[in-house]
């Protein structure tokens, strides 16, 4: 009563459809992981390149500022003033690190990894 040829064929088709679906889902997950990995790697690479350029620009501007104020207060003291400026900037960044650094990075990673 329950096991005629039509039921067996329908169950076989359902089993094949489930296997195909699971295979496609596995492929989709793999492609999704690859896409997100590539996006993350691209973002990290871009950040590193921009950071290196910013560091070089900052170094040259620091020397320019030190040499610009050197005639007024002396070369050694001019470099100390530039160093103190960087210490003040560092203190401000450390105080605001959660708002300026941690929260945006977490938001960026969450948005990138959670998008469909």
CSV table of C-alpha atoms in Angstrom, one decimal, residues 65-112:
chain,number,residue,atom,x,y,z
A,65,UNK,CA,58.1,72.4,10.6
A,66,UNK,CA,61.1,71.9,12.8
A,67,UNK,CA,63.4,73.6,10.4
A,68,UNK,CA,60.9,76.4,9.9
A,69,UNK,CA,60.8,77.3,13.6
A,70,UNK,CA,64.5,76.6,14.1
A,71,UNK,CA,65.6,80.2,13.4
A,72,UNK,CA,63.2,81.4,16.1
A,73,UNK,CA,64.0,79.0,18.9
A,74,UNK,CA,67.0,77.0,17.8
A,75,UNK,CA,67.2,73.6,16.0
A,76,UNK,CA,67.2,71.3,19.0
A,77,UNK,CA,64.3,73.1,20.7
A,78,UNK,CA,62.4,73.1,17.4
A,79,UNK,CA,62.6,69.3,17.2
A,80,UNK,CA,61.5,69.1,20.9
A,81,UNK,CA,58.5,71.2,20.1
A,82,UNK,CA,57.6,69.0,17.2
A,83,UNK,CA,58.0,65.9,19.4
A,84,UNK,CA,55.7,67.5,22.1
A,85,UNK,CA,53.1,68.2,19.4
A,86,UNK,CA,53.2,64.5,18.6
A,87,UNK,CA,52.9,63.5,22.2
A,88,UNK,CA,49.9,65.7,22.6
A,89,UNK,CA,48.3,64.2,19.5
A,90,UNK,CA,49.1,60.7,20.9
A,91,UNK,CA,47.4,61.6,24.2
A,92,UNK,CA,44.3,62.8,22.5
A,93,UNK,CA,44.1,59.6,20.3
A,94,UNK,CA,44.6,57.3,23.3
A,95,UNK,CA,41.8,59.0,25.2
A,96,UNK,CA,39.5,58.8,22.3
A,97,UNK,CA,40.6,55.4,20.9
A,98,UNK,CA,37.3,53.6,21.5
A,99,UNK,CA,35.3,56.2,19.6
A,100,UNK,CA,37.8,57.0,16.9
A,101,UNK,CA,39.4,53.6,16.3
A,102,UNK,CA,37.8,50.6,17.9
A,103,UNK,CA,34.1,51.4,17.1
A,104,UNK,CA,34.7,52.3,13.4
A,105,UNK,CA,36.8,49.1,12.9
A,106,UNK,CA,34.2,46.9,14.6
A,107,UNK,CA,31.5,48.6,12.5
A,108,UNK,CA,33.5,48.1,9.3
A,109,UNK,CA,34.2,44.5,9.9
A,110,UNK,CA,30.7,43.7,11.1
A,111,UNK,CA,29.2,45.3,8.0
A,112,UNK,CA,31.6,43.6,5.7
